[in-house]
XYZ file of C-alpha atoms in Angstrom:
595
model
C -9.050 -47.462 5.305
C -5.855 -46.778 3.417
C -6.546 -43.153 2.682
C -8.725 -40.686 4.533
C -9.965 -38.705 1.529
C -13.501 -39.470 0.389
C -14.553 -36.335 -1.501
C -12.664 -34.020 -3.836
C -13.542 -30.478 -4.948
C -10.012 -29.193 -5.746
C -10.561 -29.857 -9.422
C -13.493 -31.645 -11.074
C -15.628 -33.096 -8.257
C -14.695 -36.711 -7.464
C -15.418 -39.506 -5.000
C -12.651 -41.706 -3.589
C -13.066 -45.312 -2.451
C -11.277 -46.958 0.465
C -8.145 -47.493 -1.658
C -7.958 -43.886 -2.791
C -9.239 -44.725 -6.269
C -11.634 -42.394 -8.046
C -15.212 -43.555 -8.509
C -17.281 -42.279 -11.417
C -20.053 -39.966 -10.230
C -22.366 -40.068 -13.208
C -24.115 -37.319 -15.136
C -24.312 -33.601 -14.560
C -27.274 -33.773 -12.171
C -25.499 -36.280 -9.909
C -22.402 -34.121 -9.913
C -24.450 -31.021 -9.134
C -26.165 -32.825 -6.247
C -22.853 -33.927 -4.759
C -21.348 -30.444 -5.034
C -24.411 -28.775 -3.506
C -24.143 -31.095 -0.506
C -20.368 -30.720 -0.201
C -20.615 -26.931 -0.239
C -22.444 -27.324 3.091
C -20.636 -30.342 4.591
C -22.271 -31.710 7.692
C -25.217 -29.320 7.373
C -28.765 -29.847 6.166
C -29.301 -28.544 2.624
C -32.950 -27.803 1.924
C -34.855 -29.540 -0.849
C -35.526 -26.155 -2.481
C -31.797 -25.337 -2.535
C -31.021 -28.732 -4.075
C -33.683 -28.228 -6.737
C -32.154 -24.862 -7.583
C -28.741 -26.512 -7.846
C -29.965 -29.244 -10.163
C -32.299 -27.216 -12.370
C -30.956 -23.681 -12.169
C -33.921 -22.127 -10.397
C -36.511 -23.553 -12.834
C -37.310 -27.053 -11.547
C -39.794 -29.124 -13.573
C -43.007 -30.525 -12.116
C -41.253 -33.862 -11.604
C -38.348 -32.297 -9.665
C -39.278 -33.846 -6.314
C -39.344 -37.411 -7.612
C -36.273 -36.847 -9.772
C -34.323 -35.451 -6.809
C -35.193 -38.508 -4.726
C -33.957 -40.753 -7.541
C -30.657 -38.876 -7.720
C -30.266 -39.125 -3.945
C -30.817 -42.879 -4.106
C -28.202 -43.274 -6.856
C -25.706 -41.118 -4.954
C -26.156 -43.263 -1.853
C -25.144 -46.302 -3.888
C -21.874 -44.609 -4.825
C -20.928 -43.722 -1.250
C -18.839 -46.060 0.880
C -21.598 -45.889 3.490
C -25.187 -45.190 2.348
C -25.939 -43.797 5.818
C -23.669 -40.851 5.017
C -26.519 -39.228 3.101
C -29.577 -38.898 5.294
C -32.943 -37.242 4.852
C -33.345 -34.603 7.551
C -36.084 -31.963 7.338
C -36.133 -29.714 5.457
C -33.696 -31.512 3.133
C -30.658 -33.780 3.175
C -27.404 -33.947 5.140
C -24.149 -35.457 3.848
C -21.889 -36.547 6.710
C -18.275 -35.567 6.045
C -15.714 -36.630 8.629
C -12.401 -35.037 9.555
C -9.894 -35.398 6.738
C -12.433 -36.728 4.220
C -12.901 -33.591 2.067
C -9.846 -32.391 0.163
C -10.843 -28.738 0.648
C -10.707 -29.132 4.416
C -7.410 -31.028 4.279
C -6.021 -28.293 2.026
C -7.210 -25.650 4.485
C -5.531 -27.391 7.412
C -2.212 -27.502 5.538
C -2.618 -23.828 4.574
C -3.097 -22.908 8.231
C -0.052 -24.928 9.265
C 2.050 -23.460 6.455
C 1.009 -19.926 7.428
C 1.989 -20.517 11.046
C 5.316 -22.099 10.079
C 6.100 -19.247 7.687
C 5.278 -16.649 10.338
C 7.492 -18.537 12.799
C 10.320 -18.853 10.247
C 10.191 -22.652 10.500
C 11.159 -23.037 6.858
C 11.372 -26.825 6.816
C 7.859 -27.159 8.200
C 6.548 -24.388 5.946
C 7.890 -26.223 2.902
C 6.461 -29.561 4.034
C 2.982 -28.128 4.683
C 2.974 -26.067 1.486
C 3.862 -29.081 -0.632
C 1.225 -31.174 1.109
C -1.396 -28.511 0.320
C -0.330 -28.168 -3.316
C -0.294 -31.949 -3.798
C -4.091 -31.933 -3.370
C -4.648 -29.447 -6.192
C -6.013 -31.198 -9.313
C -7.077 -28.121 -11.260
C -9.589 -25.306 -10.895
C -11.824 -26.070 -7.892
C -15.300 -27.243 -8.899
C -14.008 -27.699 -12.453
C -16.768 -28.495 -14.909
C -19.539 -27.441 -12.527
C -22.080 -24.964 -13.988
C -21.586 -21.436 -12.588
C -25.224 -21.178 -11.514
C -24.574 -23.883 -8.910
C -22.737 -21.301 -6.795
C -19.403 -21.682 -5.100
C -17.826 -18.715 -6.896
C -16.632 -17.130 -3.653
C -15.234 -20.467 -2.443
C -13.303 -20.953 -5.683
C -11.931 -17.416 -5.482
C -10.789 -17.870 -1.892
C -9.205 -21.254 -2.595
C -7.299 -19.921 -5.595
C -6.023 -16.971 -3.557
C -4.962 -19.382 -0.810
C -3.090 -21.464 -3.387
C -1.148 -18.408 -4.542
C -0.197 -17.601 -0.959
C 0.935 -21.198 -0.430
C 3.067 -20.975 -3.549
C 4.726 -17.842 -2.192
C 5.436 -19.540 1.145
C 6.744 -22.630 -0.605
C 9.298 -20.763 -2.726
C 10.267 -18.511 0.159
C 10.972 -21.632 2.228
C 12.964 -23.128 -0.639
C 15.123 -20.013 -0.773
C 15.663 -19.924 2.973
C 16.513 -23.609 3.135
C 18.880 -23.430 0.179
C 20.622 -20.378 1.587
C 22.228 -17.464 -0.279
C 24.027 -18.618 -3.373
C 22.319 -22.007 -3.188
C 24.970 -23.594 -0.976
C 22.718 -24.327 1.999
C 24.262 -25.955 5.039
C 23.999 -25.073 8.679
C 25.701 -21.718 8.245
C 23.411 -20.412 5.534
C 20.677 -19.304 7.931
C 20.239 -19.210 11.653
C 18.870 -22.519 12.856
C 21.337 -24.694 10.955
C 20.171 -28.249 11.462
C 16.846 -27.979 9.668
C 17.940 -25.914 6.705
C 18.558 -28.719 4.223
C 14.974 -29.958 3.960
C 13.176 -30.120 0.654
C 16.031 -30.603 -1.814
C 15.990 -34.381 -1.975
C 12.214 -34.446 -1.967
C 12.073 -32.215 -5.044
C 14.966 -33.832 -6.829
C 13.312 -37.241 -6.527
C 16.473 -38.891 -5.262
C 16.666 -41.900 -3.005
C 17.084 -39.753 0.076
C 13.786 -37.820 -0.342
C 10.451 -38.564 1.191
C 8.208 -36.089 -0.622
C 4.523 -35.814 0.227
C 2.914 -38.484 -1.947
C 2.633 -40.807 1.047
C 0.194 -38.424 2.703
C -2.487 -38.550 0.046
C -1.651 -41.622 -2.010
C -1.084 -39.835 -5.346
C -4.745 -38.921 -5.536
C -3.932 -36.300 -8.124
C -3.065 -38.925 -10.755
C -6.367 -40.785 -10.986
C -9.579 -40.423 -12.945
C -10.562 -36.847 -13.673
C -7.278 -35.558 -12.322
C -5.450 -36.687 -15.461
C -7.964 -34.790 -17.573
C -7.029 -31.508 -15.926
C -3.288 -31.776 -16.553
C -2.811 -30.389 -20.032
C -0.091 -28.269 -21.554
C -1.266 -25.300 -19.517
C -0.801 -26.925 -16.121
C 0.490 -24.379 -13.646
C 3.941 -24.487 -12.128
C 2.792 -25.631 -8.720
C 1.097 -28.728 -10.126
C 4.270 -29.677 -11.985
C 6.331 -29.165 -8.869
C 4.058 -31.274 -6.698
C 3.994 -34.057 -9.283
C 7.747 -34.206 -8.957
C 7.417 -34.769 -5.225
C 4.593 -37.299 -5.298
C 6.607 -40.134 -6.700
C 9.550 -40.016 -4.326
C 10.265 -42.988 -2.130
C 10.737 -43.202 1.600
C 8.725 -43.280 4.764
C 6.454 -40.779 6.406
C 9.283 -38.811 7.963
C 10.080 -35.168 7.558
C 10.407 -33.920 3.995
C 13.974 -33.731 2.877
C 15.437 -36.391 5.177
C 17.256 -39.468 4.079
C 16.740 -43.015 5.328
C 19.412 -42.408 7.944
C 17.768 -39.240 9.184
C 20.494 -36.909 7.861
C 19.479 -33.793 5.937
C 20.272 -33.884 2.243
C 22.296 -30.746 1.510
C 20.671 -28.451 -1.039
C 22.802 -27.103 -3.837
C 22.807 -24.622 -6.683
C 21.140 -27.165 -8.985
C 18.035 -27.321 -6.784
C 17.843 -23.556 -6.511
C 18.354 -23.181 -10.266
C 15.529 -25.656 -10.885
C 13.107 -23.215 -9.253
C 13.705 -20.566 -11.907
C 11.537 -22.141 -14.663
C 8.684 -22.715 -12.213
C 8.784 -19.123 -10.975
C 9.132 -17.828 -14.547
C 5.897 -19.611 -15.423
C 4.151 -18.055 -12.419
C 5.470 -14.588 -13.298
C 4.062 -14.997 -16.814
C 0.717 -16.225 -15.450
C 0.456 -13.471 -12.793
C 2.326 -10.495 -14.275
C 1.223 -8.068 -11.522
C 1.893 -10.294 -8.504
C 5.034 -8.757 -7.056
C 5.853 -11.653 -4.715
C 6.559 -14.054 -7.584
C 8.781 -11.485 -9.304
C 10.722 -10.921 -6.100
C 11.256 -14.643 -5.596
C 12.370 -15.118 -9.195
C 14.785 -12.203 -8.843
C 16.366 -13.774 -5.760
C 16.592 -17.241 -7.306
C 18.292 -15.873 -10.417
C 20.606 -13.686 -8.379
C 21.686 -16.428 -5.980
C 22.483 -18.752 -8.849
C 24.784 -16.235 -10.517
C 22.300 -14.793 -13.026
C 22.358 -11.210 -11.821
C 21.671 -9.629 -15.203
C 18.524 -11.705 -15.652
C 17.433 -10.880 -12.100
C 17.766 -7.165 -12.824
C 15.827 -7.635 -16.069
C 12.929 -9.178 -14.131
C 12.859 -6.116 -11.892
C 13.060 -3.762 -14.860
C 10.154 -5.488 -16.620
C 8.021 -5.530 -13.474
C 8.635 -1.865 -12.741
C 7.832 -0.851 -16.315
C 4.597 -2.836 -16.238
C 3.477 -1.429 -12.877
C 4.242 2.144 -13.879
C 2.609 1.798 -17.299
C -0.528 -0.124 -16.293
C -1.155 1.011 -12.720
C 0.959 4.122 -12.234
C 2.725 2.721 -9.150
C 6.255 1.699 -8.196
C 7.193 -1.782 -6.901
C 6.647 -2.349 -3.199
C 9.271 -2.346 -0.422
C 9.922 -6.120 -0.608
C 10.789 -5.929 -4.296
C 12.859 -2.800 -3.714
C 14.850 -4.555 -0.973
C 15.529 -7.524 -3.265
C 16.622 -5.144 -6.024
C 18.945 -3.366 -3.598
C 20.462 -6.692 -2.529
C 21.199 -7.570 -6.158
C 22.732 -4.190 -6.908
C 24.940 -4.200 -3.818
C 26.265 -7.688 -4.350
C 26.757 -6.998 -8.052
C 28.853 -3.857 -7.613
C 30.156 -4.263 -4.054
C 30.710 -1.510 -1.530
C 34.028 -0.528 -3.196
C 33.067 -0.908 -6.825
C 33.895 -4.601 -7.191
C 31.796 -7.770 -6.880
C 31.175 -8.559 -3.198
C 29.880 -11.703 -1.537
C 29.822 -10.662 2.110
C 31.442 -12.193 5.103
C 30.478 -15.840 4.451
C 30.995 -15.914 0.687
C 27.262 -16.176 0.080
C 26.087 -12.599 0.350
C 24.640 -12.776 3.866
C 26.366 -9.610 5.076
C 25.260 -7.635 2.037
C 21.727 -8.920 2.334
C 21.609 -7.876 5.978
C 22.914 -4.411 5.071
C 20.365 -4.168 2.268
C 17.529 -5.010 4.632
C 18.841 -2.589 7.251
C 19.234 0.304 4.829
C 16.089 -0.318 2.785
C 13.734 2.631 3.173
C 11.468 1.958 6.123
C 7.795 2.724 5.718
C 5.821 3.874 8.749
C 3.451 1.257 10.053
C -0.159 2.278 9.407
C -2.352 2.815 12.465
C -4.503 -0.099 13.450
C -7.958 0.676 12.034
C -10.694 1.248 14.608
C -13.425 2.664 12.389
C -16.629 1.408 13.957
C -19.140 4.221 14.546
C -20.324 4.521 18.163
C -22.599 1.683 19.248
C -26.308 2.477 19.450
C -27.474 3.668 22.815
C -30.140 1.760 24.731
C -29.923 -1.300 22.486
C -32.895 -3.525 23.274
C -33.956 -7.081 22.369
C -32.588 -9.429 19.685
C -30.977 -11.665 22.325
C -31.260 -14.852 20.241
C -29.954 -13.227 17.066
C -27.058 -11.619 18.948
C -26.104 -14.979 20.401
C -26.180 -16.659 16.978
C -24.167 -13.833 15.422
C -21.492 -14.118 18.089
C -21.149 -17.833 17.392
C -21.128 -17.389 13.608
C -18.440 -14.693 13.771
C -16.218 -16.433 16.308
C -13.372 -17.462 14.020
C -11.600 -19.176 16.922
C -14.340 -21.812 16.916
C -13.771 -22.608 13.267
C -9.987 -22.793 12.838
C -8.415 -23.740 9.561
C -10.477 -22.591 6.553
C -8.768 -19.903 4.466
C -11.985 -17.916 4.415
C -13.571 -15.293 6.653
C -16.761 -15.732 8.639
C -19.454 -13.724 6.820
C -22.840 -12.795 8.319
C -25.585 -10.987 6.375
C -28.163 -9.074 8.439
C -31.178 -8.285 6.258
C -34.601 -6.715 6.631
C -36.813 -3.778 5.759
C -35.822 -0.168 6.221
C -35.735 0.905 9.879
C -35.798 -2.619 11.299
C -32.464 -2.055 13.072
C -29.927 -3.806 10.827
C -27.129 -1.272 11.295
C -27.801 -0.905 15.013
C -27.557 -4.665 15.512
C -24.407 -4.902 13.371
C -22.642 -2.163 15.334
C -23.786 -3.496 18.692
C -22.414 -6.953 17.879
C -19.254 -5.565 16.246
C -18.323 -3.534 19.312
C -18.773 -6.604 21.459
C -16.387 -8.556 19.212
C -13.552 -6.005 19.070
C -11.275 -7.921 21.438
C -11.403 -10.977 19.184
C -9.985 -8.982 16.269
C -6.788 -7.329 17.541
C -5.684 -6.187 14.073
C -8.537 -3.728 13.784
C -12.076 -3.051 12.663
C -13.000 -1.601 9.276
C -16.297 0.116 8.445
C -17.685 1.117 5.056
C -21.134 2.560 4.346
C -21.920 1.267 0.855
C -25.031 3.496 0.531
C -26.961 0.752 -1.224
C -30.322 2.290 -0.269
C -29.433 5.786 0.945
C -31.933 8.307 -0.518
C -30.309 10.735 -2.912
C -26.957 8.921 -2.968
C -25.467 6.641 -5.575
C -24.261 3.315 -4.140
C -20.487 2.987 -3.878
C -18.885 0.986 -6.642
C -16.629 -1.907 -5.611
C -13.667 0.104 -6.909
C -14.502 3.083 -4.694
C -14.959 0.884 -1.637
C -11.725 -1.011 -2.352
C -9.747 2.206 -2.671
C -11.120 3.450 0.650
C -10.330 0.180 2.446
C -6.802 0.001 1.038
C -6.071 3.592 2.096
C -7.404 2.839 5.554
C -5.054 -0.141 5.786
C -2.056 2.050 4.973
C -1.593 1.458 1.237
C -0.062 4.458 -0.506
C -2.624 6.032 -2.852
C -0.180 5.798 -5.767
C 0.146 2.050 -5.152
C -3.581 1.299 -5.186
C -4.376 -0.488 -8.472
C -7.009 1.097 -10.653
C -8.383 -2.218 -11.883
C -10.904 -3.568 -9.330
C -9.640 -7.153 -9.635
C -6.076 -6.089 -8.842
C -7.282 -3.892 -5.978
C -9.340 -6.774 -4.562
C -6.307 -9.073 -4.742
C -4.201 -6.487 -2.901
C -6.863 -6.154 -0.197
C -6.975 -9.923 0.291
C -3.191 -10.066 0.496
C -3.072 -7.303 3.110
C -5.780 -8.868 5.264
C -4.747 -12.529 4.845
C -2.377 -12.726 7.851
C -4.568 -10.570 10.122
C -7.507 -10.925 12.466
C -9.666 -8.055 11.275
C -13.407 -7.371 11.609
C -15.142 -5.631 8.713
C -18.617 -4.076 8.715
C -20.108 -3.421 5.274
C -23.216 -1.353 5.949
C -26.184 -0.922 3.588
C -25.125 -3.162 0.703
C -27.133 -3.000 -2.495
C -26.370 -6.473 -3.873
C -23.897 -9.342 -3.670
C -21.765 -8.055 -6.561
C -21.029 -4.897 -4.577
C -19.847 -6.937 -1.575
C -18.012 -9.889 -3.135
C -14.778 -8.044 -4.148
C -14.476 -6.562 -0.636
C -14.356 -9.866 1.227
C -11.003 -10.763 2.797
C -9.404 -14.180 2.419
C -7.893 -14.595 5.861
C -9.216 -17.317 8.124
C -8.946 -14.924 11.061
C -11.167 -12.250 9.524
C -14.917 -11.769 9.890
C -17.417 -9.653 7.968
C -20.831 -8.283 8.933
C -22.954 -7.132 5.993
C -26.247 -5.271 6.316
C -28.673 -5.059 3.422
C -32.353 -4.887 2.645
C -31.730 -7.999 0.538
C -30.620 -11.354 2.011
C -27.871 -11.439 -0.667
C -28.541 -15.073 -1.533
C -25.908 -14.920 -4.283
C -23.178 -14.327 -1.682
C -21.677 -17.779 -1.198
C -20.679 -19.055 2.215
C -22.521 -16.383 4.224
C -24.718 -17.000 7.273
C -27.970 -15.077 6.980
C -29.900 -13.347 9.769
C -33.215 -11.859 8.575
C -34.695 -9.353 11.040
C -38.359 -8.881 11.868
C -39.835 -5.945 13.828
C -39.325 -6.037 17.593
C -41.747 -7.793 19.875
C -44.276 -5.608 21.666
C -42.389 -6.027 24.950
C -39.043 -5.049 23.406
C -40.706 -2.131 21.597
C -42.078 -0.787 24.838
C -38.727 -1.302 26.562
C -36.985 0.713 23.837
C -39.538 3.514 24.161
C -38.964 3.680 27.914
C -35.169 3.536 27.643
C -34.832 6.276 25.021
C -37.552 8.604 26.340
C -36.627 8.202 29.989
C -40.310 7.769 30.823
C -41.535 4.645 32.555
C -45.185 5.345 33.339
C -47.757 4.074 30.882
C -45.338 2.903 28.199
C -46.038 -0.802 28.066
C -46.709 -3.241 25.254
C -50.326 -2.130 24.927
C -49.487 1.536 24.334
C -50.710 2.825 20.932
C -47.239 4.068 20.024
C -45.981 0.488 19.822
C -48.235 -0.380 16.896
C -48.185 3.105 15.347
C -44.441 2.741 14.821
C -44.800 -0.727 13.343
C -42.449 -1.949 16.116
C -39.548 -0.701 13.972
C -36.559 0.389 16.093
C -35.826 3.480 14.008
C -39.375 4.801 14.288
C -39.508 3.900 17.970
C -36.297 5.866 18.618
C -37.609 8.914 16.752
C -40.865 8.919 18.697
C -39.100 8.274 22.003
C -36.711 11.170 21.349
C -39.661 13.484 20.749
C -41.213 12.281 23.983
C -37.996 12.992 25.838
C -37.833 16.505 24.340
C -41.390 17.187 25.373
C -41.226 15.835 28.870
C -43.970 18.194 29.979
C -46.469 16.434 27.724
C -48.150 13.098 28.357
C -47.194 9.898 26.601
C -50.254 9.983 24.390
C -49.716 9.301 20.687
C -47.705 11.972 18.949
C -49.449 13.573 15.972
C-alpha cells in the first residue's frame, strides 16, 4: 500500500486505489451512497437513511432492490469488498485510520493548533501545509444539498481558514522581522528557517507532497481548480512538487535549514491579498497582510490595508478593528516614524525592539470572566441511568480527539418529559471536563407566550457572555456566527441550548472547536442537524416515577409503583414533581390522589 488514503470528501467525493490514483465512482446515486456511508464512517447507516440519501425522502417502490444493486456495484469499486457489510438495520463501511481525507485533515489541524499554541512555528507550518495539501475544493462538491453534511462542510471550511491563519503566522515568525530570518530573528533560533525552501520549490526543500502522493492533482481534483482557486490551494500546489525525502519541511539534503529571505516573505503578499479580497471582514488575514507588506518595506501599502479594513468595519458593522490589528498598526506606525521622528528599525535592525514596545504598550483589554452559566441542577434527579451513561460517553471529547468539530447531543421528547432536567444534570457532571466554561441559552422554542429567539439574538447574547464588546458584535448573523466559532475554537467549552424550536435556530450557534460540546433540548429530534447524537426520552418507568414522588414529597409510605398518582401524571417528571410538591406542602393529608 503506497498511500493510506482510500476515500476523499475534501472536494468532489472520490475513491483512491492502492497507488493513490482516483477511481471513477459512477452516477449520482452511487456517489450519494458513498457519501452517506462516509458521513458515518465505521457506523451502521440504516436502510431508511440510505433511501432518503438516494431519493431525497421520496423513495420509489423499487427502492429496496435498487439500493441493493447500488451496494453491490460500490463493493466492486472498493479495494476490499468486505469493507461494505450488511449489518442490521443497514450497512457499515469500514474506514481505517488514515484512509479518509477528512480524518487525516482533522489530525493535521489538531497538530497545527497545538504547535501554534506552543509557538513551534516550524511544526505549525509543516502541519498546516499538510492539511491544506488535502484540500481539493469545496467539501462534498457536487453532492445534492438534501443529502446532508451542511454542518460538516461549514466546520471544515472554518477549520481551513484557521489553518491558513496559522500557516501565514508561522511563515512570518520563521522569516523574522524584515524577512531576514536567521537564528536571531526569533527566540529559538535553530528551527526558524523552515518552510522557505519548501515553498520556493528549490532543491533544498522537502515540501509535503510525499505525505499524500499529490492526490490533489488526479481525477476530479483537476476539475475543481479553475481561475477562482483560492490562495491556499495555489500555495499547497507549489509545495507538492518539491523534491527530497520525508524529513522536516524546510531542510536541505544535508539537514541544514535553508535561510528565508525577503523574496519568500514578499511572495506571501499576493496570496494574502487574495484571501483579504475573498474574506473582506476576516481581520486575521488583514493583519497578516499588513505585517508582510510592512516587513518587506511596503509600509504605505500596509497602512492602506488597515485604512480600508477600518473603513469597511465601521461602515458595515459599526465596529473598530480588534486589538491584534491595532497592535500591528501600532507596530507599523512606530517603525515608520521612529521614537524621535525618524525611521527606526530597533536594536537588531529588523524592528524587534519596536515590535516588543508596540506589544507592551498596546491597550490591554480585561480578560472576560470564565462563563459558568448553568442553572442549578435539578434536585432529586431520578432514573435515566442508561441515557446518562450514553450522554457522558457522547460528550466526552477526550475520547474522540482530532476532529475540528464539537460533540453535539440532542435530547428530545414531549413536554414535561424531563429534557431540561436531564441536560442540566449531565452538564453539571461534565463541568470539570470543560475548564474554559459553560454557556447556557434558553431559546424559548416552545415557551407559551414567548417568541423563540432568533439566531441573531442568541449569537449576540453568547458573544457578550464570552467578553466581546457590544460595539464589536457584527449585526449580520453569518459574521456573528463566524466570530463565535473563532472565539470558541481554541477552548474547551460546554454549551447547553435549551428548548430549541428547529435545527435552523441551533446551527449558527454551534462552535467549531474540537474541545467543545453542545447539549440541545427540543421537542423535535432535529434530524436536520448534521453530526448530532440523538437521545429521545420516554416517560419514566413506574419504579422511577414512584422514587421521584418519594424523594420530592419526603413521604415514603404507600408511594410505590402501583400508586394511582404514577399513572395519573403520565409518568412525566414535571407532573410528578408538581404533585409531589403539593404532597409535601400538605403533609397532614394522606397520599391519596390529589384532585
